[in-house]
Amino acid sequence: MTKDRISYIDFGAGIMILWMILGHAFGTAWGLQMYGLWDVKDISLLPQGPPYYTKEDGTISILSFWAFYPYLHFFMPWFFYKSGQFFSHRSITEEWKKDWSKLMCQFLIWSAFGYMLYVGFCYIEGILTLRQISYRVLKTFFLEGHIQLNVPLWFLFTLFCVRQIANIILPKQDSRFYWIQCISVILLGYIVSYTAFRYNHHLLPLWVANGAAGLAFFTMGYCLQKYETKLWFIVPCLIGYIACCIWGFPVVGMRSNTLNTGIYLLNMPACLCGIVLFNVLCRLISKYAPLLSRPFEYIGKYAMVIYVSHGLLYISIGKILVDFEMTTLMPYTLWIILGSYIVFLPLLCVLNKRLFN
């Protein structure tokens, strides 16, 4: 832990990480309540809990948690934006070493835990072959940017790549063409991510699109953070966010670059409006209601640890219930996952501290 921490950032990170892990818990729970019903076309067979929609072929699919509760759907863009807020240029070697130590070491260690669990589940499912635990794993990493079974680690790999690219192409603060370069990078990320969604998102690796979007939000944080307290900037963001609340949020799954609801092209502007307002509120609450913000600030200090480890819990629980066909427990999946968070995440935070300090 660093001694000089920014309270409103920790507060925001605490809220965002809790929102994220809750969404993953709900998503897994809804999916298991639909266990065995993914291909049905009779709505009367569906459980009452999970929100769902009918696809073009008539089969049923589950709405994501963030499509159903979209008010903080910008949580992943917020983490890229936050990283950009505190970015400063270094030499290529220095930036590589810093990010390797902070991001990729975490990626490799927690990927190793995920890989061990993956091999165990392959054995349980009777598919433990050399091809399954080598070729399939490498293929997943190349196409999706993570090692099975710890899917959320895609963020660390993408952020590592984004920071290396940003260190090379983002202008320094005293650059003559500062705004032209920043806007060009944002537009580049916007265009690449949309093109991947619109034309080729099933063929390109996922990290092309989420890396482009991540670079755009990273650049926004880099060049806009000094204006977050300006009324002329806050008011349009407030209007934009209210408009989204009235007419519907464009919700895009950032990892897979898939559209859940709304219009894809409006996703980045909507996320930016949400991020700015969220940061303004975090500043105000952290300053004027510290007793309210303090618990979330404490969680926010461990946001990275919670992020890299929580996937091992909700994914493993889902696979255990399916592999052992524990259908009687599936309706209680949400509570099982939340209980595992409460019990194991503090222990994993301690483990991570031992590994990295």
PDB file of N, CA and C in Angstrom, residues 197-269:
ATOM      1  N   PHE A 197     -16.925  -4.362 -33.628  1.00  0.00           N
ATOM      2  CA  PHE A 197     -18.291  -4.764 -33.271  1.00  0.00           C
ATOM      3  C   PHE A 197     -19.155  -4.933 -34.524  1.00  0.00           C
ATOM      4  N   ARG A 198     -19.030  -3.995 -35.428  1.00  0.00           N
ATOM      5  CA  ARG A 198     -19.947  -3.957 -36.575  1.00  0.00           C
ATOM      6  C   ARG A 198     -19.620  -4.982 -37.640  1.00  0.00           C
ATOM      7  N   TYR A 199     -18.332  -5.234 -37.871  1.00  0.00           N
ATOM      8  CA  TYR A 199     -17.981  -6.025 -39.038  1.00  0.00           C
ATOM      9  C   TYR A 199     -17.232  -7.321 -38.759  1.00  0.00           C
ATOM     10  N   ASN A 200     -16.395  -7.354 -37.704  1.00  0.00           N
ATOM     11  CA  ASN A 200     -15.475  -8.484 -37.637  1.00  0.00           C
ATOM     12  C   ASN A 200     -15.247  -8.976 -36.214  1.00  0.00           C
ATOM     13  N   HIS A 201     -16.202  -8.759 -35.317  1.00  0.00           N
ATOM     14  CA  HIS A 201     -15.907  -9.033 -33.919  1.00  0.00           C
ATOM     15  C   HIS A 201     -15.839 -10.515 -33.603  1.00  0.00           C
ATOM     16  N   HIS A 202     -16.311 -11.375 -34.480  1.00  0.00           N
ATOM     17  CA  HIS A 202     -16.205 -12.808 -34.215  1.00  0.00           C
ATOM     18  C   HIS A 202     -14.866 -13.382 -34.685  1.00  0.00           C
ATOM     19  N   LEU A 203     -14.130 -12.635 -35.508  1.00  0.00           N
ATOM     20  CA  LEU A 203     -12.876 -13.131 -36.050  1.00  0.00           C
ATOM     21  C   LEU A 203     -11.660 -12.540 -35.356  1.00  0.00           C
ATOM     22  N   LEU A 204     -11.733 -11.278 -34.976  1.00  0.00           N
ATOM     23  CA  LEU A 204     -10.608 -10.626 -34.315  1.00  0.00           C
ATOM     24  C   LEU A 204     -10.493 -11.080 -32.860  1.00  0.00           C
ATOM     25  N   PRO A 205      -9.275 -11.125 -32.313  1.00  0.00           N
ATOM     26  CA  PRO A 205      -9.133 -11.360 -30.869  1.00  0.00           C
ATOM     27  C   PRO A 205      -9.887 -10.299 -30.077  1.00  0.00           C
ATOM     28  N   LEU A 206     -10.451 -10.692 -28.942  1.00  0.00           N
ATOM     29  CA  LEU A 206     -11.241  -9.758 -28.144  1.00  0.00           C
ATOM     30  C   LEU A 206     -10.425  -8.560 -27.695  1.00  0.00           C
ATOM     31  N   TRP A 207      -9.111  -8.773 -27.465  1.00  0.00           N
ATOM     32  CA  TRP A 207      -8.306  -7.680 -26.934  1.00  0.00           C
ATOM     33  C   TRP A 207      -8.070  -6.563 -27.943  1.00  0.00           C
ATOM     34  N   VAL A 208      -8.353  -6.795 -29.213  1.00  0.00           N
ATOM     35  CA  VAL A 208      -8.254  -5.704 -30.190  1.00  0.00           C
ATOM     36  C   VAL A 208      -9.313  -4.647 -29.889  1.00  0.00           C
ATOM     37  N   ALA A 209     -10.553  -5.100 -29.706  1.00  0.00           N
ATOM     38  CA  ALA A 209     -11.648  -4.172 -29.461  1.00  0.00           C
ATOM     39  C   ALA A 209     -11.606  -3.598 -28.058  1.00  0.00           C
ATOM     40  N   ASN A 210     -11.441  -4.473 -27.043  1.00  0.00           N
ATOM     41  CA  ASN A 210     -11.451  -3.919 -25.677  1.00  0.00           C
ATOM     42  C   ASN A 210     -10.186  -3.109 -25.399  1.00  0.00           C
ATOM     43  N   GLY A 211      -9.099  -3.418 -26.122  1.00  0.00           N
ATOM     44  CA  GLY A 211      -7.899  -2.597 -25.990  1.00  0.00           C
ATOM     45  C   GLY A 211      -8.080  -1.228 -26.613  1.00  0.00           C
ATOM     46  N   ALA A 212      -8.755  -1.176 -27.763  1.00  0.00           N
ATOM     47  CA  ALA A 212      -9.015   0.106 -28.417  1.00  0.00           C
ATOM     48  C   ALA A 212      -9.937   0.966 -27.563  1.00  0.00           C
ATOM     49  N   ALA A 213     -11.007   0.360 -27.036  1.00  0.00           N
ATOM     50  CA  ALA A 213     -11.918   1.102 -26.158  1.00  0.00           C
ATOM     51  C   ALA A 213     -11.201   1.522 -24.886  1.00  0.00           C
ATOM     52  N   GLY A 214     -10.377   0.613 -24.339  1.00  0.00           N
ATOM     53  CA  GLY A 214      -9.630   0.935 -23.124  1.00  0.00           C
ATOM     54  C   GLY A 214      -8.677   2.094 -23.348  1.00  0.00           C
ATOM     55  N   LEU A 215      -8.015   2.129 -24.504  1.00  0.00           N
ATOM     56  CA  LEU A 215      -7.108   3.233 -24.825  1.00  0.00           C
ATOM     57  C   LEU A 215      -7.872   4.551 -24.919  1.00  0.00           C
ATOM     58  N   ALA A 216      -9.084   4.511 -25.484  1.00  0.00           N
ATOM     59  CA  ALA A 216      -9.893   5.724 -25.594  1.00  0.00           C
ATOM     60  C   ALA A 216     -10.254   6.262 -24.211  1.00  0.00           C
ATOM     61  N   PHE A 217     -10.726   5.383 -23.322  1.00  0.00           N
ATOM     62  CA  PHE A 217     -11.099   5.831 -21.982  1.00  0.00           C
ATOM     63  C   PHE A 217      -9.866   6.243 -21.167  1.00  0.00           C
ATOM     64  N   PHE A 218      -8.756   5.546 -21.366  1.00  0.00           N
ATOM     65  CA  PHE A 218      -7.501   5.909 -20.708  1.00  0.00           C
ATOM     66  C   PHE A 218      -7.094   7.328 -21.115  1.00  0.00           C
ATOM     67  N   THR A 219      -7.216   7.624 -22.397  1.00  0.00           N
ATOM     68  CA  THR A 219      -6.862   8.951 -22.902  1.00  0.00           C
ATOM     69  C   THR A 219      -7.810  10.016 -22.365  1.00  0.00           C
ATOM     70  N   MET A 220      -9.086   9.670 -22.252  1.00  0.00           N
ATOM     71  CA  MET A 220     -10.042  10.611 -21.659  1.00  0.00           C
ATOM     72  C   MET A 220      -9.630  10.974 -20.240  1.00  0.00           C
ATOM     73  N   GLY A 221      -9.255   9.977 -19.459  1.00  0.00           N
ATOM     74  CA  GLY A 221      -8.807  10.241 -18.098  1.00  0.00           C
ATOM     75  C   GLY A 221      -7.555  11.095 -18.070  1.00  0.00           C
ATOM     76  N   TYR A 222      -6.669  10.851 -19.019  1.00  0.00           N
ATOM     77  CA  TYR A 222      -5.399  11.583 -19.093  1.00  0.00           C
ATOM     78  C   TYR A 222      -5.615  13.067 -19.399  1.00  0.00           C
ATOM     79  N   CYS A 223      -6.519  13.369 -20.331  1.00  0.00           N
ATOM     80  CA  CYS A 223      -6.638  14.757 -20.788  1.00  0.00           C
ATOM     81  C   CYS A 223      -7.805  15.518 -20.169  1.00  0.00           C
ATOM     82  N   LEU A 224      -8.762  14.824 -19.526  1.00  0.00           N
ATOM     83  CA  LEU A 224      -9.953  15.508 -19.017  1.00  0.00           C
ATOM     84  C   LEU A 224     -10.019  15.610 -17.501  1.00  0.00           C
ATOM     85  N   GLN A 225      -9.144  14.905 -16.793  1.00  0.00           N
ATOM     86  CA  GLN A 225      -9.278  14.841 -15.329  1.00  0.00           C
ATOM     87  C   GLN A 225      -9.199  16.227 -14.671  1.00  0.00           C
ATOM     88  N   LYS A 226      -8.465  17.160 -15.251  1.00  0.00           N
ATOM     89  CA  LYS A 226      -8.327  18.500 -14.651  1.00  0.00           C
ATOM     90  C   LYS A 226      -9.592  19.337 -14.798  1.00  0.00           C
ATOM     91  N   TYR A 227     -10.521  18.881 -15.657  1.00  0.00           N
ATOM     92  CA  TYR A 227     -11.747  19.652 -15.897  1.00  0.00           C
ATOM     93  C   TYR A 227     -12.962  19.074 -15.168  1.00  0.00           C
ATOM     94  N   GLU A 228     -12.762  18.016 -14.412  1.00  0.00           N
ATOM     95  CA  GLU A 228     -13.890  17.338 -13.776  1.00  0.00           C
ATOM     96  C   GLU A 228     -14.635  18.209 -12.770  1.00  0.00           C
ATOM     97  N   THR A 229     -13.990  19.207 -12.214  1.00  0.00           N
ATOM     98  CA  THR A 229     -14.634  20.075 -11.235  1.00  0.00           C
ATOM     99  C   THR A 229     -15.194  21.351 -11.857  1.00  0.00           C
ATOM    100  N   LYS A 230     -15.100  21.490 -13.172  1.00  0.00           N
ATOM    101  CA  LYS A 230     -15.581  22.686 -13.856  1.00  0.00           C
ATOM    102  C   LYS A 230     -17.072  22.538 -14.162  1.00  0.00           C
ATOM    103  N   LEU A 231     -17.838  23.554 -13.802  1.00  0.00           N
ATOM    104  CA  LEU A 231     -19.283  23.497 -13.983  1.00  0.00           C
ATOM    105  C   LEU A 231     -19.659  23.346 -15.455  1.00  0.00           C
ATOM    106  N   TRP A 232     -18.909  24.016 -16.345  1.00  0.00           N
ATOM    107  CA  TRP A 232     -19.222  23.940 -17.765  1.00  0.00           C
ATOM    108  C   TRP A 232     -19.036  22.533 -18.329  1.00  0.00           C
ATOM    109  N   PHE A 233     -18.274  21.704 -17.621  1.00  0.00           N
ATOM    110  CA  PHE A 233     -18.059  20.323 -18.040  1.00  0.00           C
ATOM    111  C   PHE A 233     -19.058  19.387 -17.346  1.00  0.00           C
ATOM    112  N   ILE A 234     -19.364  19.673 -16.092  1.00  0.00           N
ATOM    113  CA  ILE A 234     -20.256  18.815 -15.316  1.00  0.00           C
ATOM    114  C   ILE A 234     -21.687  18.870 -15.839  1.00  0.00           C
ATOM    115  N   VAL A 235     -22.181  20.086 -16.162  1.00  0.00           N
ATOM    116  CA  VAL A 235     -23.578  20.248 -16.563  1.00  0.00           C
ATOM    117  C   VAL A 235     -23.936  19.434 -17.815  1.00  0.00           C
ATOM    118  N   PRO A 236     -23.150  19.490 -18.910  1.00  0.00           N
ATOM    119  CA  PRO A 236     -23.485  18.651 -20.071  1.00  0.00           C
ATOM    120  C   PRO A 236     -23.453  17.152 -19.731  1.00  0.00           C
ATOM    121  N   CYS A 237     -22.514  16.754 -18.860  1.00  0.00           N
ATOM    122  CA  CYS A 237     -22.458  15.342 -18.462  1.00  0.00           C
ATOM    123  C   CYS A 237     -23.700  14.949 -17.677  1.00  0.00           C
ATOM    124  N   LEU A 238     -24.189  15.856 -16.827  1.00  0.00           N
ATOM    125  CA  LEU A 238     -25.415  15.600 -16.072  1.00  0.00           C
ATOM    126  C   LEU A 238     -26.605  15.458 -17.007  1.00  0.00           C
ATOM    127  N   ILE A 239     -26.691  16.339 -17.986  1.00  0.00           N
ATOM    128  CA  ILE A 239     -27.782  16.266 -18.958  1.00  0.00           C
ATOM    129  C   ILE A 239     -27.719  14.958 -19.746  1.00  0.00           C
ATOM    130  N   GLY A 240     -26.501  14.579 -20.160  1.00  0.00           N
ATOM    131  CA  GLY A 240     -26.329  13.341 -20.905  1.00  0.00           C
ATOM    132  C   GLY A 240     -26.709  12.116 -20.093  1.00  0.00           C
ATOM    133  N   TYR A 241     -26.330  12.120 -18.823  1.00  0.00           N
ATOM    134  CA  TYR A 241     -26.641  10.969 -17.970  1.00  0.00           C
ATOM    135  C   TYR A 241     -28.141  10.867 -17.718  1.00  0.00           C
ATOM    136  N   ILE A 242     -28.797  12.015 -17.451  1.00  0.00           N
ATOM    137  CA  ILE A 242     -30.242  12.014 -17.246  1.00  0.00           C
ATOM    138  C   ILE A 242     -30.964  11.524 -18.501  1.00  0.00           C
ATOM    139  N   ALA A 243     -30.470  11.951 -19.667  1.00  0.00           N
ATOM    140  CA  ALA A 243     -31.063  11.499 -20.925  1.00  0.00           C
ATOM    141  C   ALA A 243     -30.966   9.976 -21.051  1.00  0.00           C
ATOM    142  N   CYS A 244     -29.821   9.408 -20.635  1.00  0.00           N
ATOM    143  CA  CYS A 244     -29.659   7.953 -20.665  1.00  0.00           C
ATOM    144  C   CYS A 244     -30.647   7.272 -19.709  1.00  0.00           C
ATOM    145  N   CYS A 245     -30.863   7.875 -18.540  1.00  0.00           N
ATOM    146  CA  CYS A 245     -31.807   7.304 -17.576  1.00  0.00           C
ATOM    147  C   CYS A 245     -33.227   7.294 -18.140  1.00  0.00           C
ATOM    148  N   ILE A 246     -33.557   8.309 -18.927  1.00  0.00           N
ATOM    149  CA  ILE A 246     -34.913   8.426 -19.467  1.00  0.00           C
ATOM    150  C   ILE A 246     -35.108   7.523 -20.677  1.00  0.00           C
ATOM    151  N   TRP A 247     -34.164   7.567 -21.613  1.00  0.00           N
ATOM    152  CA  TRP A 247     -34.347   6.866 -22.875  1.00  0.00           C
ATOM    153  C   TRP A 247     -33.630   5.518 -22.948  1.00  0.00           C
ATOM    154  N   GLY A 248     -32.866   5.184 -21.940  1.00  0.00           N
ATOM    155  CA  GLY A 248     -32.227   3.876 -21.932  1.00  0.00           C
ATOM    156  C   GLY A 248     -30.731   3.941 -22.133  1.00  0.00           C
ATOM    157  N   PHE A 249     -30.004   3.167 -21.330  1.00  0.00           N
ATOM    158  CA  PHE A 249     -28.553   3.151 -21.406  1.00  0.00           C
ATOM    159  C   PHE A 249     -28.074   2.252 -22.536  1.00  0.00           C
ATOM    160  N   PRO A 250     -27.095   2.709 -23.297  1.00  0.00           N
ATOM    161  CA  PRO A 250     -26.407   1.776 -24.191  1.00  0.00           C
ATOM    162  C   PRO A 250     -25.414   0.958 -23.370  1.00  0.00           C
ATOM    163  N   VAL A 251     -25.652  -0.310 -23.225  1.00  0.00           N
ATOM    164  CA  VAL A 251     -24.819  -1.154 -22.375  1.00  0.00           C
ATOM    165  C   VAL A 251     -24.006  -2.103 -23.250  1.00  0.00           C
ATOM    166  N   VAL A 252     -22.685  -1.937 -23.216  1.00  0.00           N
ATOM    167  CA  VAL A 252     -21.769  -2.764 -24.006  1.00  0.00           C
ATOM    168  C   VAL A 252     -20.887  -3.565 -23.055  1.00  0.00           C
ATOM    169  N   GLY A 253     -20.831  -4.880 -23.255  1.00  0.00           N
ATOM    170  CA  GLY A 253     -19.901  -5.714 -22.499  1.00  0.00           C
ATOM    171  C   GLY A 253     -18.497  -5.436 -22.995  1.00  0.00           C
ATOM    172  N   MET A 254     -17.676  -4.809 -22.181  1.00  0.00           N
ATOM    173  CA  MET A 254     -16.393  -4.309 -22.681  1.00  0.00           C
ATOM    174  C   MET A 254     -15.430  -5.436 -23.048  1.00  0.00           C
ATOM    175  N   ARG A 255     -15.416  -6.515 -22.291  1.00  0.00           N
ATOM    176  CA  ARG A 255     -14.483  -7.598 -22.584  1.00  0.00           C
ATOM    177  C   ARG A 255     -14.749  -8.198 -23.958  1.00  0.00           C
ATOM    178  N   SER A 256     -16.006  -8.516 -24.223  1.00  0.00           N
ATOM    179  CA  SER A 256     -16.349  -9.196 -25.473  1.00  0.00           C
ATOM    180  C   SER A 256     -16.821  -8.242 -26.557  1.00  0.00           C
ATOM    181  N   ASN A 257     -16.950  -6.935 -26.213  1.00  0.00           N
ATOM    182  CA  ASN A 257     -17.377  -5.914 -27.170  1.00  0.00           C
ATOM    183  C   ASN A 257     -18.747  -6.241 -27.752  1.00  0.00           C
ATOM    184  N   THR A 258     -19.646  -6.731 -26.902  1.00  0.00           N
ATOM    185  CA  THR A 258     -20.989  -7.093 -27.336  1.00  0.00           C
ATOM    186  C   THR A 258     -21.995  -6.088 -26.803  1.00  0.00           C
ATOM    187  N   LEU A 259     -23.013  -5.811 -27.598  1.00  0.00           N
ATOM    188  CA  LEU A 259     -24.056  -4.864 -27.221  1.00  0.00           C
ATOM    189  C   LEU A 259     -25.187  -5.604 -26.522  1.00  0.00           C
ATOM    190  N   ASN A 260     -25.496  -5.191 -25.292  1.00  0.00           N
ATOM    191  CA  ASN A 260     -26.603  -5.785 -24.550  1.00  0.00           C
ATOM    192  C   ASN A 260     -27.910  -5.029 -24.795  1.00  0.00           C
ATOM    193  N   THR A 261     -27.855  -3.717 -24.680  1.00  0.00           N
ATOM    194  CA  THR A 261     -29.032  -2.893 -24.957  1.00  0.00           C
ATOM    195  C   THR A 261     -28.565  -1.552 -25.523  1.00  0.00           C
ATOM    196  N   GLY A 262     -29.477  -0.871 -26.209  1.00  0.00           N
ATOM    197  CA  GLY A 262     -29.196   0.482 -26.669  1.00  0.00           C
ATOM    198  C   GLY A 262     -28.451   0.545 -27.985  1.00  0.00           C
ATOM    199  N   ILE A 263     -27.867   1.719 -28.258  1.00  0.00           N
ATOM    200  CA  ILE A 263     -27.138   1.997 -29.498  1.00  0.00           C
ATOM    201  C   ILE A 263     -25.643   2.014 -29.201  1.00  0.00           C
ATOM    202  N   TYR A 264     -24.897   1.193 -29.918  1.00  0.00           N
ATOM    203  CA  TYR A 264     -23.466   1.029 -29.636  1.00  0.00           C
ATOM    204  C   TYR A 264     -22.713   2.354 -29.702  1.00  0.00           C
ATOM    205  N   LEU A 265     -22.985   3.171 -30.715  1.00  0.00           N
ATOM    206  CA  LEU A 265     -22.222   4.400 -30.919  1.00  0.00           C
ATOM    207  C   LEU A 265     -22.382   5.400 -29.772  1.00  0.00           C
ATOM    208  N   LEU A 266     -23.437   5.252 -28.988  1.00  0.00           N
ATOM    209  CA  LEU A 266     -23.650   6.155 -27.860  1.00  0.00           C
ATOM    210  C   LEU A 266     -22.979   5.669 -26.580  1.00  0.00           C
ATOM    211  N   ASN A 267     -22.361   4.485 -26.624  1.00  0.00           N
ATOM    212  CA  ASN A 267     -21.811   3.905 -25.403  1.00  0.00           C
ATOM    213  C   ASN A 267     -20.702   4.759 -24.795  1.00  0.00           C
ATOM    214  N   MET A 268     -19.716   5.162 -25.607  1.00  0.00           N
ATOM    215  CA  MET A 268     -18.596   5.934 -25.055  1.00  0.00           C
ATOM    216  C   MET A 268     -19.031   7.283 -24.496  1.00  0.00           C
ATOM    217  N   PRO A 269     -19.856   8.064 -25.216  1.00  0.00           N
ATOM    218  CA  PRO A 269     -20.320   9.322 -24.608  1.00  0.00           C
ATOM    219  C   PRO A 269     -21.109   9.098 -23.328  1.00  0.00           C
TER     220      PRO A 269
END
